[in-house]
mmCIF file of N, CA, C and O in Angstrom:
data_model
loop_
_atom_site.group_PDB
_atom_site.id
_atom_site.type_symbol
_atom_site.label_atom_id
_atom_site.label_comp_id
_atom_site.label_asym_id
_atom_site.label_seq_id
_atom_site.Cartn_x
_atom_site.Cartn_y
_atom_site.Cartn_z
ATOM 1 N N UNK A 1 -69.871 275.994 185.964
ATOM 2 C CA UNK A 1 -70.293 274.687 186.405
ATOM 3 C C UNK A 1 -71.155 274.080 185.297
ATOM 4 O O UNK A 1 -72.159 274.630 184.846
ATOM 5 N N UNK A 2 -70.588 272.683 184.826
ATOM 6 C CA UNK A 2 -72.024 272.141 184.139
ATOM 7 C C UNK A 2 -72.409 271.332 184.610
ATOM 8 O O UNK A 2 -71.557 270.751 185.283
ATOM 9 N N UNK A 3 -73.587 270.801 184.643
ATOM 10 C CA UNK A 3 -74.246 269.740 185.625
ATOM 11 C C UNK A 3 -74.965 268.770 184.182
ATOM 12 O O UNK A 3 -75.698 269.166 183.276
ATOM 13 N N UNK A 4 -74.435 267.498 184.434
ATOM 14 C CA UNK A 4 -74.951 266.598 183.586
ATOM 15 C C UNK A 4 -75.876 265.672 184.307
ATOM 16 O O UNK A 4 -75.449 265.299 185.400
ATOM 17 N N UNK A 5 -77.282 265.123 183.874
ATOM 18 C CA UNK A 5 -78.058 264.687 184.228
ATOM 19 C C UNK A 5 -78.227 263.145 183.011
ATOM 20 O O UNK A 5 -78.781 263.217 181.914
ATOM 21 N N UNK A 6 -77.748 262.187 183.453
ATOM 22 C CA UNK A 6 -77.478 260.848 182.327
ATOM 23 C C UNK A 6 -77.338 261.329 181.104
ATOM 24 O O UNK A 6 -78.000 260.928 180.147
ATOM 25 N N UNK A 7 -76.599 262.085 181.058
ATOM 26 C CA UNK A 7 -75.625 262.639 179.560
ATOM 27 C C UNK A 7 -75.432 261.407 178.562
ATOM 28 O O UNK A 7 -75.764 261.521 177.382
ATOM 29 N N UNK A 8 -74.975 260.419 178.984
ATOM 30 C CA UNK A 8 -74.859 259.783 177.746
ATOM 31 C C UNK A 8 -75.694 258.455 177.576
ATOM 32 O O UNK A 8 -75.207 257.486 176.993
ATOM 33 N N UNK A 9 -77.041 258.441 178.133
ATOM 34 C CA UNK A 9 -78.038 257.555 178.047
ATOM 35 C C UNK A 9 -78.098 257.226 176.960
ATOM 36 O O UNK A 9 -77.725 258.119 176.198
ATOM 37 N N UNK A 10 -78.478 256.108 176.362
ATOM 38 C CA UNK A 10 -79.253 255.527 175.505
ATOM 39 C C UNK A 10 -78.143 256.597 173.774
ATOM 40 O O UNK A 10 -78.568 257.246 172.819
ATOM 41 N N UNK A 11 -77.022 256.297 174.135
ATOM 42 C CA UNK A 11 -76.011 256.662 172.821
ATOM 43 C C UNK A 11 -75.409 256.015 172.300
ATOM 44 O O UNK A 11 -74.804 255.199 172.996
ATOM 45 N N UNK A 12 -75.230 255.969 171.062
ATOM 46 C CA UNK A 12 -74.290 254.952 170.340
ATOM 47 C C UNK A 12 -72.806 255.418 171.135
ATOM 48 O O UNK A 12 -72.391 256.481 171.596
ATOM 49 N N UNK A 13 -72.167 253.788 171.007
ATOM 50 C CA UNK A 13 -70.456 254.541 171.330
ATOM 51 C C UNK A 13 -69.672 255.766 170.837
ATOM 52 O O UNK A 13 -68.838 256.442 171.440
ATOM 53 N N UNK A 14 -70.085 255.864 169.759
ATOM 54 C CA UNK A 14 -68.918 256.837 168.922
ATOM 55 C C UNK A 14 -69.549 258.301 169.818
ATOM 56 O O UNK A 14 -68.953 258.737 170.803
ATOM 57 N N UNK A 15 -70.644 258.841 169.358
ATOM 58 C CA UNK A 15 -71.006 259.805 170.188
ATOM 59 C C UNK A 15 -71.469 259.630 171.837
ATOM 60 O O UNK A 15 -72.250 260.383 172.419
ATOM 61 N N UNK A 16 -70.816 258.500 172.401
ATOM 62 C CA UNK A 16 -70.835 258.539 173.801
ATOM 63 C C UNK A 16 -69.178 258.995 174.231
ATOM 64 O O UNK A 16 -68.891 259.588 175.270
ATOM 65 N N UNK A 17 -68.001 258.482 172.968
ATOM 66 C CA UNK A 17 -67.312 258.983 173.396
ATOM 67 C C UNK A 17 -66.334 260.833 173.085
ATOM 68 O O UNK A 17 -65.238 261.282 173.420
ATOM 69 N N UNK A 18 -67.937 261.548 172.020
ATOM 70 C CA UNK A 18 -67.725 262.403 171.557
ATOM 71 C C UNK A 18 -67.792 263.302 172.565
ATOM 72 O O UNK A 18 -67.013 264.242 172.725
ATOM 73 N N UNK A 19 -69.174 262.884 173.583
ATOM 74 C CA UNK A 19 -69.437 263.400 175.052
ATOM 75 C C UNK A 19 -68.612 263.411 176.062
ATOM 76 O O UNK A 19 -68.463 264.380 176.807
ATOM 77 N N UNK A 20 -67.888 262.103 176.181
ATOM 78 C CA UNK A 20 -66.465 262.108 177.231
ATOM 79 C C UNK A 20 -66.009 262.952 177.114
ATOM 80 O O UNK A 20 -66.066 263.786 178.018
ATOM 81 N N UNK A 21 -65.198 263.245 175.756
ATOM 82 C CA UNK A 21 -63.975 263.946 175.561
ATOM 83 C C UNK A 21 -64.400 265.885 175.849
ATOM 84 O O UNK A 21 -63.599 266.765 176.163
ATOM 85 N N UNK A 22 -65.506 265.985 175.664
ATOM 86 C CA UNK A 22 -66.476 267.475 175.972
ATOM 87 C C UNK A 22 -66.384 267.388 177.618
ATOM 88 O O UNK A 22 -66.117 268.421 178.233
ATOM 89 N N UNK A 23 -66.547 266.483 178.139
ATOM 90 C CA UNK A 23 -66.980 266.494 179.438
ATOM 91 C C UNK A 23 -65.601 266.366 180.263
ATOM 92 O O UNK A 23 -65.533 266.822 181.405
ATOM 93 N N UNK A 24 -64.453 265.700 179.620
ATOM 94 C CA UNK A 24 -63.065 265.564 180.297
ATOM 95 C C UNK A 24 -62.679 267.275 179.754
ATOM 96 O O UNK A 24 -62.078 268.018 180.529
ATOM 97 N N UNK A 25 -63.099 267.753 178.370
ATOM 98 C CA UNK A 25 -62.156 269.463 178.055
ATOM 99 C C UNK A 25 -62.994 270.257 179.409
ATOM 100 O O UNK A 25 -62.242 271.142 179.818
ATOM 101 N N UNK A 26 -63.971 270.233 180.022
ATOM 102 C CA UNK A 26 -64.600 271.212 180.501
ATOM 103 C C UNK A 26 -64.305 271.296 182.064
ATOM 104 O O UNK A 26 -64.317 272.293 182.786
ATOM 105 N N UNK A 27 -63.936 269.463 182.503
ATOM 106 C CA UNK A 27 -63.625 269.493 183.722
ATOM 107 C C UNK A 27 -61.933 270.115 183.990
ATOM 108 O O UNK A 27 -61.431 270.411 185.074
ATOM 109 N N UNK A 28 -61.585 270.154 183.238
ATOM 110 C CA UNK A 28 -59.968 270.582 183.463
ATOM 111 C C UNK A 28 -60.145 272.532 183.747
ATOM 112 O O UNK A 28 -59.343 273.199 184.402
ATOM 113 N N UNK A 29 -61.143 272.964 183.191
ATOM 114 C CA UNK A 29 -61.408 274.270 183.638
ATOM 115 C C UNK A 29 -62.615 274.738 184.555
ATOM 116 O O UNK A 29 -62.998 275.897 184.712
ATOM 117 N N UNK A 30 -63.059 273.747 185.047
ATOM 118 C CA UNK A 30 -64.178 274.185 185.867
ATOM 119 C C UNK A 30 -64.881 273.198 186.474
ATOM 120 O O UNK A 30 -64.188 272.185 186.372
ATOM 121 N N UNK A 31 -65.749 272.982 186.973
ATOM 122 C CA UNK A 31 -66.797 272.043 187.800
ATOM 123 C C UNK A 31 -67.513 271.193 186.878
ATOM 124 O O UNK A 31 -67.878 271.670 185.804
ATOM 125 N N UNK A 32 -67.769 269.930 187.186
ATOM 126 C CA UNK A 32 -68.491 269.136 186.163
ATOM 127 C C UNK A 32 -69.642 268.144 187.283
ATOM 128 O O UNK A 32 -69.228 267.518 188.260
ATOM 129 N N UNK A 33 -70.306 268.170 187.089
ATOM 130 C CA UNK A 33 -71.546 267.183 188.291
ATOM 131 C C UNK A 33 -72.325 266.598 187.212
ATOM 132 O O UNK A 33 -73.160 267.163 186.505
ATOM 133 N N UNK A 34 -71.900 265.271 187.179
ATOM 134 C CA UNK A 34 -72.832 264.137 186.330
ATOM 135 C C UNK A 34 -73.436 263.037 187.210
ATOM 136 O O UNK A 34 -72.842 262.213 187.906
ATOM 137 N N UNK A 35 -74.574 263.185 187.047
ATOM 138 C CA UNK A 35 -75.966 262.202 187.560
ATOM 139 C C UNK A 35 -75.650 260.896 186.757
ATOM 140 O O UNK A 35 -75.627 260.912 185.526
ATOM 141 N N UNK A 36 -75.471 260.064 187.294
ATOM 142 C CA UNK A 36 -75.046 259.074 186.172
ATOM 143 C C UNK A 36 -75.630 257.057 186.989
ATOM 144 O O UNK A 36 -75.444 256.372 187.995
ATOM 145 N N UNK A 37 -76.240 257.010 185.873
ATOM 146 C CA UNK A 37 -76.418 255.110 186.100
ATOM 147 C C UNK A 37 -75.398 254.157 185.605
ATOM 148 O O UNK A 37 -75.031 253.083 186.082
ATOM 149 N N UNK A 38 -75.059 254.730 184.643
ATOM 150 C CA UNK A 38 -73.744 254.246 183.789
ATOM 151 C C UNK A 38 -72.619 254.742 184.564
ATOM 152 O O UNK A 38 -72.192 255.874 184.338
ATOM 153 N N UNK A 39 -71.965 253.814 185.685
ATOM 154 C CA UNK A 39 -70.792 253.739 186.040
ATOM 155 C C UNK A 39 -69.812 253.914 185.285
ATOM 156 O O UNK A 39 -68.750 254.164 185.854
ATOM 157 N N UNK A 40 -69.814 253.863 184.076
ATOM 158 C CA UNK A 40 -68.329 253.762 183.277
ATOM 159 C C UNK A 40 -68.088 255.245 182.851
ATOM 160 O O UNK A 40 -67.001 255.682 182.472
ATOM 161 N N UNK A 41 -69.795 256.302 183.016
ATOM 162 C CA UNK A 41 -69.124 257.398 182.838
ATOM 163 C C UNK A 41 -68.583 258.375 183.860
ATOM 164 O O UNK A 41 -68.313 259.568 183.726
ATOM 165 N N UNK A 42 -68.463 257.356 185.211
ATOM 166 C CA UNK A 42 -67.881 258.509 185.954
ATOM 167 C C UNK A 42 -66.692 257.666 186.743
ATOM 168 O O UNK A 42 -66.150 258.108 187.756
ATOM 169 N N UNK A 43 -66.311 256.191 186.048
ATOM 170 C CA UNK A 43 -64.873 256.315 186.712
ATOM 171 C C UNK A 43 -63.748 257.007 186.751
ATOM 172 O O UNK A 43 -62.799 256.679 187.463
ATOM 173 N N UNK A 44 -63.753 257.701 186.232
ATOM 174 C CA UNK A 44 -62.254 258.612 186.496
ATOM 175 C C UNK A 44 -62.507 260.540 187.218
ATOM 176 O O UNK A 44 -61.738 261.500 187.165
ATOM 177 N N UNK A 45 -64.006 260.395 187.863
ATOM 178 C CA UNK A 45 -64.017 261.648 188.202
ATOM 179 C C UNK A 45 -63.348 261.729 189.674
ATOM 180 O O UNK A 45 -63.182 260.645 190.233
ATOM 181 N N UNK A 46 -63.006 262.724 190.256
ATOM 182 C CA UNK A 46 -62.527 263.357 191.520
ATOM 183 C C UNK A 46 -63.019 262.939 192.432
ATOM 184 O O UNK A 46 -62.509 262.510 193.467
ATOM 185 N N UNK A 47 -64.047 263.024 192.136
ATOM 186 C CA UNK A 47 -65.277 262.598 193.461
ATOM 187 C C UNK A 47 -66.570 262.045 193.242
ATOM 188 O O UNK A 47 -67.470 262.844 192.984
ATOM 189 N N UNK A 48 -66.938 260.364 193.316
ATOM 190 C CA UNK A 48 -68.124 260.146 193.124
ATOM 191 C C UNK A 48 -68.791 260.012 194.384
ATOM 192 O O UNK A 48 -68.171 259.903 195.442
ATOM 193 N N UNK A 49 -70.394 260.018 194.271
ATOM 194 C CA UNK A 49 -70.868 260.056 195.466
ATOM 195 C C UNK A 49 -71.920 259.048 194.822
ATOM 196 O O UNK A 49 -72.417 258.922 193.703
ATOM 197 N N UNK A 50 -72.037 258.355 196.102
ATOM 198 C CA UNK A 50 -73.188 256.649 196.108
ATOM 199 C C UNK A 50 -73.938 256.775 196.848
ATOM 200 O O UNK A 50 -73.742 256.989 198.045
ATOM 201 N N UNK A 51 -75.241 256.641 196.149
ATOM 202 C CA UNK A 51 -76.335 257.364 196.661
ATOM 203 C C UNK A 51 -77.039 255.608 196.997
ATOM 204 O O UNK A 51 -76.681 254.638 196.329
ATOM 205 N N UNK A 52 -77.961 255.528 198.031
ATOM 206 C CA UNK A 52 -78.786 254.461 198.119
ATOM 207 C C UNK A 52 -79.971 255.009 199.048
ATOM 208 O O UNK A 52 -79.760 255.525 200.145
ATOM 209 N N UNK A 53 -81.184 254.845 198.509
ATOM 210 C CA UNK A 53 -82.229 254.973 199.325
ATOM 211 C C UNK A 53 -82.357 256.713 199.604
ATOM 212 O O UNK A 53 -82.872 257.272 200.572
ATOM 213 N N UNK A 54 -81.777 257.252 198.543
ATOM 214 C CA UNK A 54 -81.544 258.843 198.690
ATOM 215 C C UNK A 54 -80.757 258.931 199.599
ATOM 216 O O UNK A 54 -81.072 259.938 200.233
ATOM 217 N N UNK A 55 -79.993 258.508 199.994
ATOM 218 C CA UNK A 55 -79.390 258.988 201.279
ATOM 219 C C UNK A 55 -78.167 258.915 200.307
ATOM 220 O O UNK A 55 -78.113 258.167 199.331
ATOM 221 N N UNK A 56 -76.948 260.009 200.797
ATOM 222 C CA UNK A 56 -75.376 259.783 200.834
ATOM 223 C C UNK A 56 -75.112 258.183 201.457
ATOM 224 O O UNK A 56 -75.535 257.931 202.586
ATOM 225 N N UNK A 57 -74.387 257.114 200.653
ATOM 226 C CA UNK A 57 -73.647 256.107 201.173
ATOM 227 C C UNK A 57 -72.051 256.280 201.216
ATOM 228 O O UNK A 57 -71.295 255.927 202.120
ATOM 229 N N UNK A 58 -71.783 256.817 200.192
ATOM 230 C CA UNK A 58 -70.336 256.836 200.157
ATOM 231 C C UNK A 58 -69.898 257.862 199.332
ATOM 232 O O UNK A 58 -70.542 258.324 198.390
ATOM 233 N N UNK A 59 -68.457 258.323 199.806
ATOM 234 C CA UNK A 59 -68.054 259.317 198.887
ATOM 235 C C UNK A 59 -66.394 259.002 198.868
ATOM 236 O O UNK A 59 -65.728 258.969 199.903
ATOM 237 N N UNK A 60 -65.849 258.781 197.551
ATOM 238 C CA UNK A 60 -64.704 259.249 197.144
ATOM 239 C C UNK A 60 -64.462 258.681 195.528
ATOM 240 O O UNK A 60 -65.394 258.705 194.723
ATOM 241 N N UNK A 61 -63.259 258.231 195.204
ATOM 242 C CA UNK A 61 -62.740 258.041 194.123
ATOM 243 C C UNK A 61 -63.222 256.512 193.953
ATOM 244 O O UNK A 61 -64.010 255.855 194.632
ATOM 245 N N UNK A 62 -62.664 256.264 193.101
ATOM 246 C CA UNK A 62 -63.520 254.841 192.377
ATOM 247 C C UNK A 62 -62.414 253.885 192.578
ATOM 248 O O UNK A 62 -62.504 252.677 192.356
ATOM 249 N N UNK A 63 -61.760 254.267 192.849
ATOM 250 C CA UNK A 63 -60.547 253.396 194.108
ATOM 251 C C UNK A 63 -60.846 253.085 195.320
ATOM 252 O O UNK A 63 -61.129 251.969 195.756
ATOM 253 N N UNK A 64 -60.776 254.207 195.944
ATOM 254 C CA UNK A 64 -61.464 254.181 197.390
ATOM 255 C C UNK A 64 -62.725 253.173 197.475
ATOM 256 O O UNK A 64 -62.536 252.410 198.423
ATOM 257 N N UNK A 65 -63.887 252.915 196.847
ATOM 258 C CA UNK A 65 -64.713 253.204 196.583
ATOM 259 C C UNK A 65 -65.247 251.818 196.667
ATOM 260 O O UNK A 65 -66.156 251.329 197.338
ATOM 261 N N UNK A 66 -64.289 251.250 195.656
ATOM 262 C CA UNK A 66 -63.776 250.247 195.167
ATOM 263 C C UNK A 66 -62.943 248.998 196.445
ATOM 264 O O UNK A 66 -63.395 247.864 196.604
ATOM 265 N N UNK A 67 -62.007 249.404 197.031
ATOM 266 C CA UNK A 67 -61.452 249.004 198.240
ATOM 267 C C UNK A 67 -62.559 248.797 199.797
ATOM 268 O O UNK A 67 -62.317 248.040 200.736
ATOM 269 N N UNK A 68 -63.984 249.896 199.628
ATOM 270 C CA UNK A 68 -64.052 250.031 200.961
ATOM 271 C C UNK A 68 -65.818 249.632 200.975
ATOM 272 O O UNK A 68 -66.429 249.264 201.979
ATOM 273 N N UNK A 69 -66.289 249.779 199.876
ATOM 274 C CA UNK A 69 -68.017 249.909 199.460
ATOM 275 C C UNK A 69 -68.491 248.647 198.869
ATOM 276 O O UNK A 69 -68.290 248.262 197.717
ATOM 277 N N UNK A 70 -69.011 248.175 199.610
ATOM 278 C CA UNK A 70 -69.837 246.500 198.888
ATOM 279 C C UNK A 70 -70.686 247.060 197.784
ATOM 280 O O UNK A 70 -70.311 247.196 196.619
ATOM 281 N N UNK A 71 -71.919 247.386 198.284
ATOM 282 C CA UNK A 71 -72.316 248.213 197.272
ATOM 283 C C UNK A 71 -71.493 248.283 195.924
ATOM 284 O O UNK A 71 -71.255 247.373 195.129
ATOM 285 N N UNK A 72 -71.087 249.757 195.881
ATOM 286 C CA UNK A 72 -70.161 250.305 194.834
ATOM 287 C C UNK A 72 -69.037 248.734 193.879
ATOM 288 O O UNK A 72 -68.859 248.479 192.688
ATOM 289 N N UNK A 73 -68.605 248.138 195.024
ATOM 290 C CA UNK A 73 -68.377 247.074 194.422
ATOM 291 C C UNK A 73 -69.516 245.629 193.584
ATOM 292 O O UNK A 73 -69.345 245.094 192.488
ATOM 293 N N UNK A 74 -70.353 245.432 194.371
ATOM 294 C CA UNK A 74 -71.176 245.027 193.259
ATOM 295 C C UNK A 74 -71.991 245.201 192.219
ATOM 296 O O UNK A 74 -72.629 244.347 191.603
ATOM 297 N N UNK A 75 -71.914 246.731 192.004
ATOM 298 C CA UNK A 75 -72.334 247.486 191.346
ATOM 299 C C UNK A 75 -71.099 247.662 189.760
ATOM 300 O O UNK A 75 -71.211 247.666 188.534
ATOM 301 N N UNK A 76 -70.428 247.736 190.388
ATOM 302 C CA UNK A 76 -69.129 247.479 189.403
ATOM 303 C C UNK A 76 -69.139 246.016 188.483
ATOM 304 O O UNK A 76 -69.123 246.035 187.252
ATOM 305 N N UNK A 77 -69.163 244.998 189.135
ATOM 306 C CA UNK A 77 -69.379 243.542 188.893
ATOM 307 C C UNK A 77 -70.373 243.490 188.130
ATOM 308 O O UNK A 77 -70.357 243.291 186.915
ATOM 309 N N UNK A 78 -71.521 243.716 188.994
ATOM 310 C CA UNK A 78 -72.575 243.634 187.647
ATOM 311 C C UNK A 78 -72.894 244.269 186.027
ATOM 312 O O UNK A 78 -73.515 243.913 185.026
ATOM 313 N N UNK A 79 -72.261 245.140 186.360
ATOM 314 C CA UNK A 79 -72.260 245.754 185.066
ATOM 315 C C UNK A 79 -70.914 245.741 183.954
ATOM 316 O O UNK A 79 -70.874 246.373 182.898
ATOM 317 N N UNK A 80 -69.873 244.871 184.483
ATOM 318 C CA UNK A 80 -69.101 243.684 184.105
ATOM 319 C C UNK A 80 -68.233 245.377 183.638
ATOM 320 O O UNK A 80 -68.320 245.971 182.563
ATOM 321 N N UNK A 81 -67.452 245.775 184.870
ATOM 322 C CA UNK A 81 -66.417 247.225 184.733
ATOM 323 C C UNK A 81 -65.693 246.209 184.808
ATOM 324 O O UNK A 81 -65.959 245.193 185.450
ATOM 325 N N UNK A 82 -64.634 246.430 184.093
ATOM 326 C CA UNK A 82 -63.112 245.608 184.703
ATOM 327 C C UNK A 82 -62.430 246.287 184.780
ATOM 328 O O UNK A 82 -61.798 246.476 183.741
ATOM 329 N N UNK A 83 -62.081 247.051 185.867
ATOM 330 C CA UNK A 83 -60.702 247.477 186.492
ATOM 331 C C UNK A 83 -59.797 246.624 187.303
ATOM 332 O O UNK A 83 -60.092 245.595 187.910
ATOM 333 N N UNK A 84 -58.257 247.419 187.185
ATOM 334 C CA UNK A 84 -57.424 246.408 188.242
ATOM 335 C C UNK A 84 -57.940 246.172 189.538
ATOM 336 O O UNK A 84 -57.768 245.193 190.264
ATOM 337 N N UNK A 85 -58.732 247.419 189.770
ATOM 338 C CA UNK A 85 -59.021 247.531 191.385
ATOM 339 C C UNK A 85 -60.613 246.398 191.326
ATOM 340 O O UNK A 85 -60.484 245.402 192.038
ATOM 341 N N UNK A 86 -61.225 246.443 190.991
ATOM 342 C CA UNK A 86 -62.333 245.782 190.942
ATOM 343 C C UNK A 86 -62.052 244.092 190.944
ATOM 344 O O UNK A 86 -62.759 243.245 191.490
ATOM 345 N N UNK A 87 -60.642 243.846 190.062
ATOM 346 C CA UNK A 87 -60.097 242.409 189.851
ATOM 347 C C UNK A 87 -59.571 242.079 191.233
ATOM 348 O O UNK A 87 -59.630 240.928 191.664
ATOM 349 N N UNK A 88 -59.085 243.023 191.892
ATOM 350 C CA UNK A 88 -58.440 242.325 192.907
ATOM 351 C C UNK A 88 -59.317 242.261 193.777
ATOM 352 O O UNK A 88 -59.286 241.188 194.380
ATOM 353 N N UNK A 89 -60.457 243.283 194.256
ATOM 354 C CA UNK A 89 -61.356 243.123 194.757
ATOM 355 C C UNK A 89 -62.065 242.118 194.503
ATOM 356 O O UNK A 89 -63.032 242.382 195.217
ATOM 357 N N UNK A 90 -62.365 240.935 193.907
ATOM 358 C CA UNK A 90 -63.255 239.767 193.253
ATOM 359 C C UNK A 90 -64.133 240.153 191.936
ATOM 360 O O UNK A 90 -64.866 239.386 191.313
ATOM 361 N N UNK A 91 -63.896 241.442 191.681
ATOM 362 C CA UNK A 91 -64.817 241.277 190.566
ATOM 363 C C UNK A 91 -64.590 241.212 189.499
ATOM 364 O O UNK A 91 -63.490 241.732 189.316
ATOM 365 N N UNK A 92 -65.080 240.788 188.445
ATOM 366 C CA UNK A 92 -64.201 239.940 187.095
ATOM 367 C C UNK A 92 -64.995 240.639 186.104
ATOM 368 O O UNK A 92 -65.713 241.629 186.242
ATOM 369 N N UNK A 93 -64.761 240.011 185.179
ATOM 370 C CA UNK A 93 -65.355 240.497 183.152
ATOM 371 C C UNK A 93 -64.315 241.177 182.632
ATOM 372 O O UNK A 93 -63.186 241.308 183.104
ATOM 373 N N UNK A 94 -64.932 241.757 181.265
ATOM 374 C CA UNK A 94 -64.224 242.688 180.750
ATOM 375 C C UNK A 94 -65.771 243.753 180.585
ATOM 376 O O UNK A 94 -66.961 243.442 180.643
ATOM 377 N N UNK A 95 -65.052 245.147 180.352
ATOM 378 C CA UNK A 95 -66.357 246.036 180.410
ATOM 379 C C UNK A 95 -66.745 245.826 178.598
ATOM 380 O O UNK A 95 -65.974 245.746 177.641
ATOM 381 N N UNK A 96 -68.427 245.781 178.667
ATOM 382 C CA UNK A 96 -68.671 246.260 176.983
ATOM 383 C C UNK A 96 -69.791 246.848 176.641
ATOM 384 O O UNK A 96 -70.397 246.904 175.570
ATOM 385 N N UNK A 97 -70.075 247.459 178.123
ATOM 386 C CA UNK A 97 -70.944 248.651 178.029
ATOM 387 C C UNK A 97 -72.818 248.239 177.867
ATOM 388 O O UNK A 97 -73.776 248.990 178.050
ATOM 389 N N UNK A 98 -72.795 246.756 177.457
ATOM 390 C CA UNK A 98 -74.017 246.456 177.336
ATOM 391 C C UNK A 98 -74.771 246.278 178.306
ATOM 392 O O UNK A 98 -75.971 246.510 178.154
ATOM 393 N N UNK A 99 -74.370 245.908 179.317
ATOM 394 C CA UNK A 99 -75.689 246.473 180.562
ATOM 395 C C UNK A 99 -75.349 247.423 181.433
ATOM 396 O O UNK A 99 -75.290 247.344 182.660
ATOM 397 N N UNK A 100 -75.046 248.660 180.469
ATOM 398 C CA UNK A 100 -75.026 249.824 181.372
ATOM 399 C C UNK A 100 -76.911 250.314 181.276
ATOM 400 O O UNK A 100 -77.507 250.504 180.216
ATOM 401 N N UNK A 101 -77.455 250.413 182.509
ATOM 402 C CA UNK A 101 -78.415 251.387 182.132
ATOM 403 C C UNK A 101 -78.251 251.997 183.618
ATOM 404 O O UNK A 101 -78.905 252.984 183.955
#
């Protein structure tokens, strides 16, 4: 299991995406749990979980997530993710990572 705690805070791109590619080789053989503010580093995991007020709000894929969570959806928006699912949902931009914190 590795457990990432804002792994790629405050990184230039090139070594934010030196970290992806470490963090996509490791999940294909084992458990990966990333703490993350930066939405963009955990759209494509298995299972995210949306935390508000410490409490569990929501749990699944960033589809699901996406389709069913206001929240999770304006959370997406603001930080200007552009996915298909987010577009059809109302939320617009293109992603460029600058107000990820």
């Amino acid at each position: 299991m590795l457990l990432l705690d804002e792994a790629t805070a405050q990184l230039d791109a090139v070594t934010e995406a030196a970290i992806q590619a470490v963090i996509e080789e490791a999940s294909r053989d084992g458990v990966v749990v990333t703490i993350a503010h930066r939405l963009s580093t955990v759209l494509d995991a298995d299972r995210i979980v949306v935390l508000e007020d410490g409490r569990v709000r929501d749990v699944g894929t960033h589809t699901e997530l996406v389709a069913r969570d206001a929240l999770y959806r304006e959370l997406i928006t603001a930080l200007r993710i552009h996915t298909e699912e987010a577009a059809l949902a109302g939320g617009a931009g293109s992603y460029d990572g600058a107000h990820d914190q």
